[in-house]
Amino acid sequence: MKPIIAIVGRPNVGKSTLFNRLVGRRKAMVDDMPGVTRDRNYAEVNRFDVPFILVDTGGFEPETNDRMLQQMREQSRFAMDEADLVLFVMDARDGLTPADTEVVEMLRRVKKPIFFIINKVDGDSQEAAAGDFYSLGIDQIYTISAEHNRGVGDLMDDVIAVLPQDTGKAADEETTKIAVVGRPNVGKSTLVNRLLGYERVVANPTAGTTRDSVDTRFTVNKKPYILIDTAGIRRKGKTVEKIEKYSVMDALRAIERADVVLIVISAEDGVTEQDSKIAGYAYEAGRACIFVVNKWDTLTKDNASMGKFVEEIRRNFKYLPFAPILFISATSGQRTGKIIPEVDLVMAQYAKRVSTADLNRVFSKATEENHAPLSQGRRVKFYFATQVGIKPPSFVIFTNQPEGIHFSYERYIMNRFREAFGFTGTPLKLIFRGRDKKQS
């Protein structure tokens, strides 16, 4: 799994500017996949020697009566709890503030790497003014300008040096890893216990039950699995409004380690914005997904109820048209026996390979029957396709205009691959490349 780095600090110290600098593009482009609604404060960063997940938080004010600032503070605290490494940002132009001092004292007790950063140091004059921050008694302070990329490289060299490495073992390659994710109180732990056949984790009807994430190995028909149950949300003080947003952090960790993601939705609540955020990240992470509508037995239903709920899911998750939908009751066990067979079916597709000959037979027929639209007045030519990876199945398609392929035509090619090779329950990845001189 990728390590998580959280950026925290008071409002307006330049956290988002640093976030964009490390991501390598403007924040608005983090959400550029059509149909995906998710929290833009999360991004995968692959530009450095060690890939990681970067989290940008709201402003951190230790003492405030402002409701919004209180919620932002709780978000920051949760991010610090769950991250592997914390970047604490201060503002050279504001100078050292009492709030900075209070947060630093709190961070001294955190048992993980903390990098203390003074931002907006654009030149020698700000560098000199930053001397006040050394009164905090911190051994290492990094002076940077996130806007002008000053000192950021040196900072990241030291950050990467202490990031935890991937600890995944080769022996787990044959084990299907299943993440159970969803909002608080949708029945995740009850479902885990039902699948395992015993009470492995505490299932509490109170949203926000405090516990750690739990991994459990089990076998079904001699096939090995790891079930990843995500932790409950920690409620602190009276900050309970919109607490569901904090579950994204824990879901990120589970999704990163999973092959198949069970997205648990409460039938009582219907589809919520938080469901969309969690599902959107699973999609962007390239994981196979199954929608599990829990508490189906609690509703008063008619013959059209299930069809209407399916329509609601398909309408809200247009980017996951391939994901199967199961309606269950984790409490009574209704239809929970269908989950593992569905996981096996999806996993087989997720790890499937197609021969180059069969792939190009289908690809050639698809492009002949429906030509790609012109790009900048030029005809788009395709040469050949090849599969380059699995989990998810990934294909490189060589063309004369790799930048000229409209996403609707990309979707058409995906659908043809799905139909021909049975990729009905897994994400697919298409990469369009130009031919080099040796190939032409």
Tab-separated table of C-alpha atoms in Angstrom:
chain	number	residue	atom	x	y	z
A	1	MET	CA	0.000	0.000	0.000
A	2	LYS	CA	1.118	3.541	-0.611
A	3	PRO	CA	2.089	5.582	2.461
A	4	ILE	CA	-0.038	8.626	3.323
A	5	ILE	CA	1.341	12.146	3.840
A	6	ALA	CA	-0.906	14.769	5.460
A	7	ILE	CA	-0.361	18.528	5.040
A	8	VAL	CA	-1.636	20.484	8.055
A	9	GLY	CA	-1.380	24.051	9.328
A	10	ARG	CA	-3.361	27.211	10.039
A	11	PRO	CA	-5.651	28.666	7.349
A	12	ASN	CA	-3.934	30.510	4.486
A	13	VAL	CA	-0.383	29.366	5.139
A	14	GLY	CA	-0.103	27.858	1.643
A	15	LYS	CA	-1.056	24.223	2.242
A	16	SER	CA	-3.007	23.902	-0.998
A	17	THR	CA	-0.201	25.571	-2.953
A	18	LEU	CA	2.220	22.994	-1.588
A	19	PHE	CA	-0.315	20.253	-2.346
A	20	ASN	CA	-0.525	21.347	-5.979
A	21	ARG	CA	3.254	21.675	-6.211
A	22	LEU	CA	3.789	18.103	-4.995
A	23	VAL	CA	0.991	16.676	-7.108
A	24	GLY	CA	2.555	18.372	-10.128
A	25	ARG	CA	-0.584	19.933	-11.536
A	26	ARG	CA	-3.318	22.356	-10.578
A	27	LYS	CA	-5.702	21.074	-7.977
A	28	ALA	CA	-8.664	21.442	-10.325
A	29	MET	CA	-7.168	18.759	-12.545
A	30	VAL	CA	-7.104	16.188	-9.759
A	31	ASP	CA	-10.783	15.604	-10.544
A	32	ASP	CA	-10.555	15.453	-14.322
A	33	MET	CA	-12.096	12.017	-14.895
A	34	PRO	CA	-15.619	12.332	-16.296
A	35	GLY	CA	-18.358	11.492	-13.840
A	36	VAL	CA	-16.181	11.105	-10.752
A	37	THR	CA	-17.205	13.048	-7.671
A	38	ARG	CA	-14.674	12.834	-4.895
A	39	ASP	CA	-12.865	14.922	-2.363
A	40	ARG	CA	-10.220	16.904	-4.251
A	41	ASN	CA	-8.065	17.033	-1.123
A	42	TYR	CA	-6.706	13.571	-1.919
A	43	ALA	CA	-4.302	12.714	-4.714
A	44	GLU	CA	-1.937	9.921	-5.665
A	45	VAL	CA	1.589	11.216	-6.260
A	46	ASN	CA	3.898	9.138	-8.451
A	47	ARG	CA	6.519	11.729	-9.383
A	48	PHE	CA	9.031	10.774	-6.710
A	49	ASP	CA	11.065	7.648	-5.968
A	50	VAL	CA	8.362	6.353	-3.608
A	51	PRO	CA	4.693	6.755	-4.637
A	52	PHE	CA	2.390	8.077	-1.917
A	53	ILE	CA	-1.055	9.515	-1.218
A	54	LEU	CA	-1.107	13.214	-0.387
A	55	VAL	CA	-3.834	14.732	1.799
A	56	ASP	CA	-4.536	18.457	1.981
A	57	THR	CA	-6.519	19.468	5.057
A	58	GLY	CA	-8.464	22.529	6.115
A	59	GLY	CA	-6.951	25.151	8.362
A	60	PHE	CA	-6.004	24.102	11.896
A	61	GLU	CA	-6.939	26.533	14.673
A	62	PRO	CA	-6.287	25.017	18.147
A	63	GLU	CA	-8.799	27.232	19.962
A	64	THR	CA	-11.844	28.604	18.168
A	65	ASN	CA	-15.603	28.902	18.650
A	66	ASP	CA	-16.245	29.093	14.916
A	67	ARG	CA	-18.142	25.961	13.877
A	68	MET	CA	-16.493	25.699	10.473
A	69	LEU	CA	-13.015	26.103	11.950
A	70	GLN	CA	-13.821	23.463	14.562
A	71	GLN	CA	-14.756	21.003	11.842
A	72	MET	CA	-11.614	21.846	9.882
A	73	ARG	CA	-9.570	21.277	13.043
A	74	GLU	CA	-11.119	17.842	13.543
A	75	GLN	CA	-10.382	16.958	9.927
A	76	SER	CA	-6.746	17.922	10.441
A	77	ARG	CA	-6.478	15.892	13.626
A	78	PHE	CA	-7.935	12.842	11.945
A	79	ALA	CA	-5.522	13.246	9.041
A	80	MET	CA	-2.592	13.443	11.445
A	81	ASP	CA	-3.799	10.329	13.273
A	82	GLU	CA	-4.063	8.265	10.111
A	83	ALA	CA	-1.078	9.531	8.096
A	84	ASP	CA	2.355	7.918	8.029
A	85	LEU	CA	4.073	11.318	7.877
A	86	VAL	CA	2.944	14.888	8.589
A	87	LEU	CA	4.008	18.140	6.912
A	88	PHE	CA	3.217	21.016	9.297
A	89	VAL	CA	3.222	24.327	7.404
A	90	MET	CA	3.725	27.776	8.942
A	91	ASP	CA	3.748	31.209	7.289
A	92	ALA	CA	6.941	33.308	7.154
A	93	ARG	CA	4.982	36.482	6.409
A	94	ASP	CA	2.750	36.117	9.480
A	95	GLY	CA	5.665	35.168	11.684
A	96	LEU	CA	5.440	32.793	14.622
A	97	THR	CA	1.925	32.830	16.106
A	98	PRO	CA	0.593	31.428	19.403
A	99	ALA	CA	-1.475	28.956	17.380
A	100	ASP	CA	1.686	27.666	15.673
A	101	THR	CA	3.372	27.235	19.049
A	102	GLU	CA	0.419	25.303	20.442
A	103	VAL	CA	0.264	22.936	17.488
A	104	VAL	CA	4.010	22.338	17.621
A	105	GLU	CA	3.708	21.334	21.289
A	106	MET	CA	0.970	18.902	20.331
A	107	LEU	CA	3.028	17.471	17.466
A	108	ARG	CA	5.973	16.769	19.761
A	109	ARG	CA	3.894	13.941	21.235
A	110	VAL	CA	3.103	12.355	17.854
A	111	LYS	CA	5.021	9.123	17.292
A	112	LYS	CA	5.660	9.517	13.566
A	113	PRO	CA	7.861	11.676	11.335
A	114	ILE	CA	6.892	15.354	11.458
A	115	PHE	CA	8.406	17.897	9.056
A	116	PHE	CA	8.180	21.519	10.204
A	117	ILE	CA	7.946	23.860	7.221
A	118	ILE	CA	8.023	27.636	6.911
A	119	ASN	CA	6.334	28.598	3.656
A	120	LYS	CA	6.370	31.843	1.625
A	121	VAL	CA	10.128	32.276	2.038
A	122	ASP	CA	10.607	33.847	-1.385
A	123	GLY	CA	14.024	35.427	-0.834
A	124	ASP	CA	16.791	36.333	1.579
A	125	SER	CA	14.710	38.871	3.519
A	126	GLN	CA	12.048	36.287	4.378
A	127	GLU	CA	14.801	33.786	5.150
A	128	ALA	CA	16.165	36.146	7.801
A	129	ALA	CA	12.699	36.817	9.218
A	130	ALA	CA	12.154	33.071	9.584
A	131	GLY	CA	14.735	33.023	12.366
A	132	ASP	CA	11.990	33.598	14.965
A	133	PHE	CA	10.666	30.096	14.327
A	134	TYR	CA	13.844	28.515	15.677
A	135	SER	CA	12.717	29.609	19.154
A	136	LEU	CA	10.387	26.608	18.970
A	137	GLY	CA	13.390	24.407	19.711
A	138	ILE	CA	12.957	22.260	16.598
A	139	ASP	CA	16.100	20.580	15.296
A	140	GLN	CA	15.188	20.817	11.606
A	141	ILE	CA	13.036	23.517	9.993
A	142	TYR	CA	12.554	23.669	6.228
A	143	THR	CA	12.175	27.083	4.601
A	144	ILE	CA	10.391	26.900	1.255
A	145	SER	CA	8.313	28.815	-1.239
A	146	ALA	CA	5.682	26.419	-2.544
A	147	GLU	CA	4.565	29.001	-5.095
A	148	HIS	CA	8.033	29.427	-6.595
A	149	ASN	CA	9.307	25.889	-5.904
A	150	ARG	CA	12.076	27.210	-3.673
A	151	GLY	CA	13.449	24.574	-1.281
A	152	VAL	CA	10.731	22.044	-2.127
A	153	GLY	CA	13.177	19.627	-3.749
A	154	ASP	CA	15.400	19.466	-0.665
A	155	LEU	CA	12.338	18.982	1.529
A	156	MET	CA	11.070	16.072	-0.556
A	157	ASP	CA	14.483	14.400	-0.653
A	158	ASP	CA	14.342	14.138	3.134
A	159	VAL	CA	10.652	13.183	3.158
A	160	ILE	CA	11.130	10.323	0.701
A	161	ALA	CA	14.104	9.049	2.715
A	162	VAL	CA	11.898	8.312	5.750
A	163	LEU	CA	8.671	7.184	4.060
A	164	PRO	CA	7.734	3.581	4.864
A	165	GLN	CA	8.296	1.164	2.012
A	166	ASP	CA	5.745	-1.249	0.597
A	167	THR	CA	5.632	-4.263	2.922
A	168	GLY	CA	3.429	-6.464	0.730
A	169	LYS	CA	4.694	-10.043	0.569
A	170	ALA	CA	4.906	-12.089	-2.595
A	171	ALA	CA	3.069	-14.902	-0.814
A	172	ASP	CA	-0.052	-12.738	-0.819
A	173	GLU	CA	-0.117	-12.490	-4.618
A	174	GLU	CA	-2.437	-15.516	-4.830
A	175	THR	CA	-4.661	-14.241	-2.027
A	176	THR	CA	-7.693	-12.182	-2.984
A	177	LYS	CA	-7.799	-9.068	-0.823
A	178	ILE	CA	-11.290	-7.709	-0.199
A	179	ALA	CA	-11.855	-4.248	1.291
A	180	VAL	CA	-15.166	-3.457	2.955
A	181	VAL	CA	-15.708	0.300	2.762
A	182	GLY	CA	-18.565	2.709	3.263
A	183	ARG	CA	-19.950	5.416	5.485
A	184	PRO	CA	-20.275	4.905	9.247
A	185	ASN	CA	-23.193	2.783	10.386
A	186	VAL	CA	-23.950	1.139	7.041
A	187	GLY	CA	-23.203	-2.299	8.521
A	188	LYS	CA	-19.597	-2.927	7.473
A	189	SER	CA	-18.564	-4.781	10.622
A	190	THR	CA	-21.784	-6.801	10.725
A	191	LEU	CA	-21.113	-7.840	7.135
A	192	VAL	CA	-17.531	-8.827	7.955
A	193	ASN	CA	-18.722	-10.973	10.845
A	194	ARG	CA	-21.362	-12.569	8.633
A	195	LEU	CA	-18.861	-13.439	5.912
A	196	LEU	CA	-16.432	-14.924	8.435
A	197	GLY	CA	-19.099	-16.789	10.362
A	198	TYR	CA	-18.094	-15.419	13.762
A	199	GLU	CA	-17.772	-12.072	15.551
A	200	ARG	CA	-14.315	-10.967	14.491
A	201	VAL	CA	-14.911	-7.222	14.948
A	202	VAL	CA	-17.103	-5.151	17.228
A	203	ALA	CA	-20.359	-4.259	15.508
A	204	ASN	CA	-21.957	-1.279	17.233
A	205	PRO	CA	-25.078	0.570	16.038
A	206	THR	CA	-23.503	3.875	17.079
A	207	ALA	CA	-21.777	5.546	14.133
A	208	GLY	CA	-18.218	6.354	15.054
A	209	THR	CA	-17.306	3.336	17.187
A	210	THR	CA	-13.597	3.657	17.926
A	211	ARG	CA	-11.475	0.705	16.875
A	212	ASP	CA	-8.574	-0.119	14.569
A	213	SER	CA	-8.737	-1.468	11.051
A	214	VAL	CA	-8.810	-5.253	11.042
A	215	ASP	CA	-7.348	-7.698	8.497
A	216	THR	CA	-8.578	-11.285	8.687
A	217	ARG	CA	-7.379	-14.263	6.647
A	218	PHE	CA	-9.951	-16.914	5.802
A	219	THR	CA	-10.603	-19.605	3.208
A	220	VAL	CA	-13.681	-20.600	1.207
A	221	ASN	CA	-13.527	-23.841	-0.780
A	222	LYS	CA	-9.784	-23.922	-0.128
A	223	LYS	CA	-9.296	-20.486	-1.714
A	224	PRO	CA	-7.443	-17.903	0.450
A	225	TYR	CA	-8.783	-14.407	1.101
A	226	ILE	CA	-7.925	-11.416	3.251
A	227	LEU	CA	-10.881	-9.380	4.461
A	228	ILE	CA	-10.050	-5.752	5.240
A	229	ASP	CA	-12.611	-4.081	7.498
A	230	THR	CA	-12.239	-0.331	7.814
A	231	ALA	CA	-12.097	1.384	11.181
A	232	GLY	CA	-14.925	3.270	12.797
A	233	ILE	CA	-14.855	7.043	12.862
A	234	ARG	CA	-13.558	8.739	15.947
A	235	ARG	CA	-15.942	11.321	17.307
A	236	LYS	CA	-14.239	14.079	19.246
A	237	GLY	CA	-16.160	16.490	21.425
A	238	LYS	CA	-19.346	17.712	19.816
A	239	THR	CA	-17.983	17.672	16.298
A	240	VAL	CA	-20.410	15.212	14.754
A	241	GLU	CA	-21.806	17.159	11.804
A	242	LYS	CA	-20.560	15.862	8.457
A	243	ILE	CA	-18.344	13.417	10.331
A	244	GLU	CA	-18.741	10.994	7.424
A	245	LYS	CA	-16.179	12.953	5.411
A	246	TYR	CA	-13.426	11.658	7.685
A	247	SER	CA	-14.129	8.052	6.650
A	248	VAL	CA	-12.456	8.742	3.309
A	249	MET	CA	-9.048	8.598	5.005
A	250	ASP	CA	-9.590	5.108	6.323
A	251	ALA	CA	-11.202	3.975	3.075
A	252	LEU	CA	-8.104	5.150	1.189
A	253	ARG	CA	-5.901	2.787	3.165
A	254	ALA	CA	-8.199	-0.178	2.636
A	255	ILE	CA	-8.641	0.494	-1.078
A	256	GLU	CA	-4.908	0.794	-1.646
A	257	ARG	CA	-4.348	-2.738	-0.318
A	258	ALA	CA	-7.357	-4.384	-1.953
A	259	ASP	CA	-8.065	-6.225	-5.184
A	260	VAL	CA	-11.848	-6.086	-4.850
A	261	VAL	CA	-13.711	-3.314	-3.013
A	262	LEU	CA	-17.121	-3.947	-1.485
A	263	ILE	CA	-18.814	-0.548	-1.431
A	264	VAL	CA	-21.459	-0.897	1.282
A	265	ILE	CA	-24.494	1.377	0.904
A	266	SER	CA	-27.360	1.639	3.374
A	267	ALA	CA	-30.711	0.833	1.787
A	268	GLU	CA	-32.329	3.035	4.442
A	269	ASP	CA	-30.318	6.129	3.482
A	270	GLY	CA	-29.978	5.630	-0.260
A	271	VAL	CA	-26.956	6.923	-2.180
A	272	THR	CA	-25.162	9.839	-0.487
A	273	GLU	CA	-22.385	12.210	-1.512
A	274	GLN	CA	-19.993	10.356	0.766
A	275	ASP	CA	-20.742	7.084	-1.030
A	276	SER	CA	-19.794	8.830	-4.266
A	277	LYS	CA	-16.491	10.042	-2.849
A	278	ILE	CA	-15.444	6.605	-1.638
A	279	ALA	CA	-16.539	4.888	-4.859
A	280	GLY	CA	-14.812	7.560	-6.928
A	281	TYR	CA	-11.510	6.896	-5.247
A	282	ALA	CA	-11.886	3.120	-5.745
A	283	TYR	CA	-12.484	3.780	-9.439
A	284	GLU	CA	-9.490	6.085	-9.788
A	285	ALA	CA	-7.329	3.558	-7.937
A	286	GLY	CA	-8.264	0.999	-10.594
A	287	ARG	CA	-9.880	-1.498	-8.224
A	288	ALA	CA	-12.626	-3.973	-9.017
A	289	CYS	CA	-15.817	-2.914	-7.257
A	290	ILE	CA	-19.041	-4.535	-6.066
A	291	PHE	CA	-21.932	-2.468	-4.697
A	292	VAL	CA	-23.433	-4.109	-1.611
A	293	VAL	CA	-26.776	-2.597	-0.635
A	294	ASN	CA	-27.193	-3.557	3.018
A	295	LYS	CA	-30.269	-3.448	5.292
A	296	TRP	CA	-32.490	-4.373	2.355
A	297	ASP	CA	-34.770	-6.286	4.749
A	298	THR	CA	-35.660	-3.124	6.665
A	299	LEU	CA	-37.517	-1.467	3.780
A	300	THR	CA	-41.133	-1.736	2.813
A	301	LYS	CA	-40.797	-2.831	-0.823
A	302	ASP	CA	-42.831	-3.590	-3.903
A	303	ASN	CA	-41.922	-5.282	-7.183
A	304	ALA	CA	-40.286	-2.108	-8.501
A	305	SER	CA	-38.174	-1.256	-5.423
A	306	MET	CA	-35.035	-3.130	-6.438
A	307	GLY	CA	-35.158	-1.798	-9.997
A	308	LYS	CA	-35.501	1.777	-8.752
A	309	PHE	CA	-32.523	1.374	-6.428
A	310	VAL	CA	-30.433	-0.061	-9.261
A	311	GLU	CA	-31.361	2.978	-11.375
A	312	GLU	CA	-30.302	5.286	-8.536
A	313	ILE	CA	-26.905	3.573	-8.267
A	314	ARG	CA	-26.312	3.611	-12.015
A	315	ARG	CA	-27.309	7.277	-12.205
A	316	ASN	CA	-24.994	8.335	-9.389
A	317	PHE	CA	-22.080	6.087	-10.368
A	318	LYS	CA	-21.990	6.418	-14.142
A	319	TYR	CA	-18.246	5.753	-14.078
A	320	LEU	CA	-18.847	2.271	-12.570
A	321	PRO	CA	-21.369	0.722	-14.994
A	322	PHE	CA	-19.508	-2.592	-14.798
A	323	ALA	CA	-19.760	-2.991	-11.009
A	324	PRO	CA	-22.230	-5.716	-9.908
A	325	ILE	CA	-24.949	-4.808	-7.398
A	326	LEU	CA	-26.014	-7.121	-4.573
A	327	PHE	CA	-28.927	-6.534	-2.200
A	328	ILE	CA	-28.363	-8.125	1.198
A	329	SER	CA	-29.052	-8.075	4.914
A	330	ALA	CA	-25.873	-8.600	6.906
A	331	THR	CA	-27.936	-8.987	10.087
A	332	SER	CA	-30.163	-11.821	8.825
A	333	GLY	CA	-27.700	-13.226	6.287
A	334	GLN	CA	-30.099	-12.685	3.382
A	335	ARG	CA	-28.180	-13.183	0.099
A	336	THR	CA	-24.786	-12.707	1.793
A	337	GLY	CA	-23.821	-16.118	0.408
A	338	LYS	CA	-23.672	-14.547	-3.058
A	339	ILE	CA	-20.860	-12.144	-2.151
A	340	ILE	CA	-17.814	-14.461	-2.274
A	341	PRO	CA	-18.887	-16.127	-5.572
A	342	GLU	CA	-19.324	-12.629	-7.029
A	343	VAL	CA	-15.879	-11.656	-5.707
A	344	ASP	CA	-14.397	-14.736	-7.412
A	345	LEU	CA	-16.093	-13.856	-10.694
A	346	VAL	CA	-14.916	-10.248	-10.591
A	347	MET	CA	-11.395	-11.260	-9.511
A	348	ALA	CA	-11.073	-13.694	-12.426
A	349	GLN	CA	-11.816	-10.848	-14.823
A	350	TYR	CA	-9.588	-8.423	-12.907
A	351	ALA	CA	-6.576	-10.726	-13.396
A	352	LYS	CA	-7.447	-11.966	-16.906
A	353	ARG	CA	-5.011	-11.889	-19.828
A	354	VAL	CA	-5.954	-11.878	-23.507
A	355	SER	CA	-3.721	-13.064	-26.338
A	356	THR	CA	-2.426	-10.360	-28.661
A	357	ALA	CA	-3.905	-12.142	-31.677
A	358	ASP	CA	-7.410	-12.317	-30.184
A	359	LEU	CA	-7.161	-8.767	-28.910
A	360	ASN	CA	-6.253	-7.328	-32.313
A	361	ARG	CA	-8.935	-9.369	-34.078
A	362	VAL	CA	-11.570	-7.728	-31.888
A	363	PHE	CA	-9.863	-4.330	-31.994
A	364	SER	CA	-9.590	-4.255	-35.791
A	365	LYS	CA	-13.232	-5.227	-36.214
A	366	ALA	CA	-14.330	-2.544	-33.737
A	367	THR	CA	-12.379	0.261	-35.449
A	368	GLU	CA	-13.554	-0.824	-38.912
A	369	GLU	CA	-17.209	-0.882	-37.900
A	370	ASN	CA	-17.019	2.483	-36.156
A	371	HIS	CA	-14.242	4.848	-37.216
A	372	ALA	CA	-12.837	7.317	-34.723
A	373	PRO	CA	-13.917	10.955	-35.278
A	374	LEU	CA	-11.462	13.261	-37.032
A	375	SER	CA	-9.009	15.055	-34.786
A	376	GLN	CA	-8.004	18.567	-35.859
A	377	GLY	CA	-9.201	17.715	-39.357
A	378	ARG	CA	-6.991	14.620	-39.601
A	379	ARG	CA	-8.041	11.007	-39.747
A	380	VAL	CA	-7.156	8.930	-36.697
A	381	LYS	CA	-5.297	5.751	-37.642
A	382	PHE	CA	-4.874	2.738	-35.382
A	383	TYR	CA	-2.034	0.246	-35.757
A	384	PHE	CA	-2.301	-2.467	-33.110
A	385	ALA	CA	-3.123	-3.144	-29.462
A	386	THR	CA	-1.421	-5.194	-26.767
A	387	GLN	CA	-2.173	-6.043	-23.154
A	388	VAL	CA	0.515	-4.748	-20.799
A	389	GLY	CA	-0.862	-5.539	-17.351
A	390	ILE	CA	-3.560	-6.937	-15.091
A	391	LYS	CA	-5.332	-5.783	-11.916
A	392	PRO	CA	-6.834	-3.985	-13.766
A	393	PRO	CA	-6.439	-5.335	-17.325
A	394	SER	CA	-4.416	-2.643	-19.095
A	395	PHE	CA	-3.959	-2.207	-22.834
A	396	VAL	CA	-1.690	-0.032	-24.967
A	397	ILE	CA	-3.147	1.056	-28.321
A	398	PHE	CA	-0.790	2.530	-30.898
A	399	THR	CA	-2.169	5.325	-33.070
A	400	ASN	CA	-1.034	8.299	-35.134
A	401	GLN	CA	-2.882	10.726	-32.808
A	402	PRO	CA	-2.789	9.539	-29.197
A	403	GLU	CA	-4.034	12.930	-27.948
A	404	GLY	CA	-6.919	13.026	-30.393
A	405	ILE	CA	-9.006	10.156	-29.017
A	406	HIS	CA	-12.260	11.402	-27.539
A	407	PHE	CA	-13.227	9.731	-24.282
A	408	SER	CA	-16.539	8.586	-25.826
A	409	TYR	CA	-14.600	6.605	-28.445
A	410	GLU	CA	-12.332	5.227	-25.708
A	411	ARG	CA	-15.465	4.062	-23.912
A	412	TYR	CA	-16.670	2.428	-27.133
A	413	ILE	CA	-13.424	0.430	-27.429
A	414	MET	CA	-13.674	-0.563	-23.760
A	415	ASN	CA	-17.213	-1.815	-24.252
A	416	ARG	CA	-16.164	-3.901	-27.241
A	417	PHE	CA	-13.375	-5.466	-25.184
A	418	ARG	CA	-15.817	-6.138	-22.359
A	419	GLU	CA	-18.292	-7.811	-24.677
A	420	ALA	CA	-15.701	-9.938	-26.491
A	421	PHE	CA	-13.610	-11.104	-23.537
A	422	GLY	CA	-16.040	-11.135	-20.639
A	423	PHE	CA	-14.658	-8.063	-18.868
A	424	THR	CA	-18.097	-7.303	-17.465
A	425	GLY	CA	-17.150	-6.764	-13.825
A	426	THR	CA	-13.748	-5.085	-13.835
A	427	PRO	CA	-12.294	-1.681	-14.680
A	428	LEU	CA	-10.176	-1.514	-17.824
A	429	LYS	CA	-7.310	0.830	-18.595
A	430	LEU	CA	-6.554	2.019	-22.135
A	431	ILE	CA	-3.320	3.842	-22.939
A	432	PHE	CA	-2.994	5.496	-26.354
A	433	ARG	CA	0.527	5.912	-27.705
A	434	GLY	CA	2.134	7.148	-30.902
A	435	ARG	CA	4.312	4.812	-32.941
A	436	ASP	CA	8.043	5.484	-32.766
A	437	LYS	CA	10.210	5.635	-35.859
A	438	LYS	CA	11.315	2.008	-35.551
A	439	GLN	CA	7.708	0.828	-35.710
A	440	SER	CA	6.748	3.098	-38.601
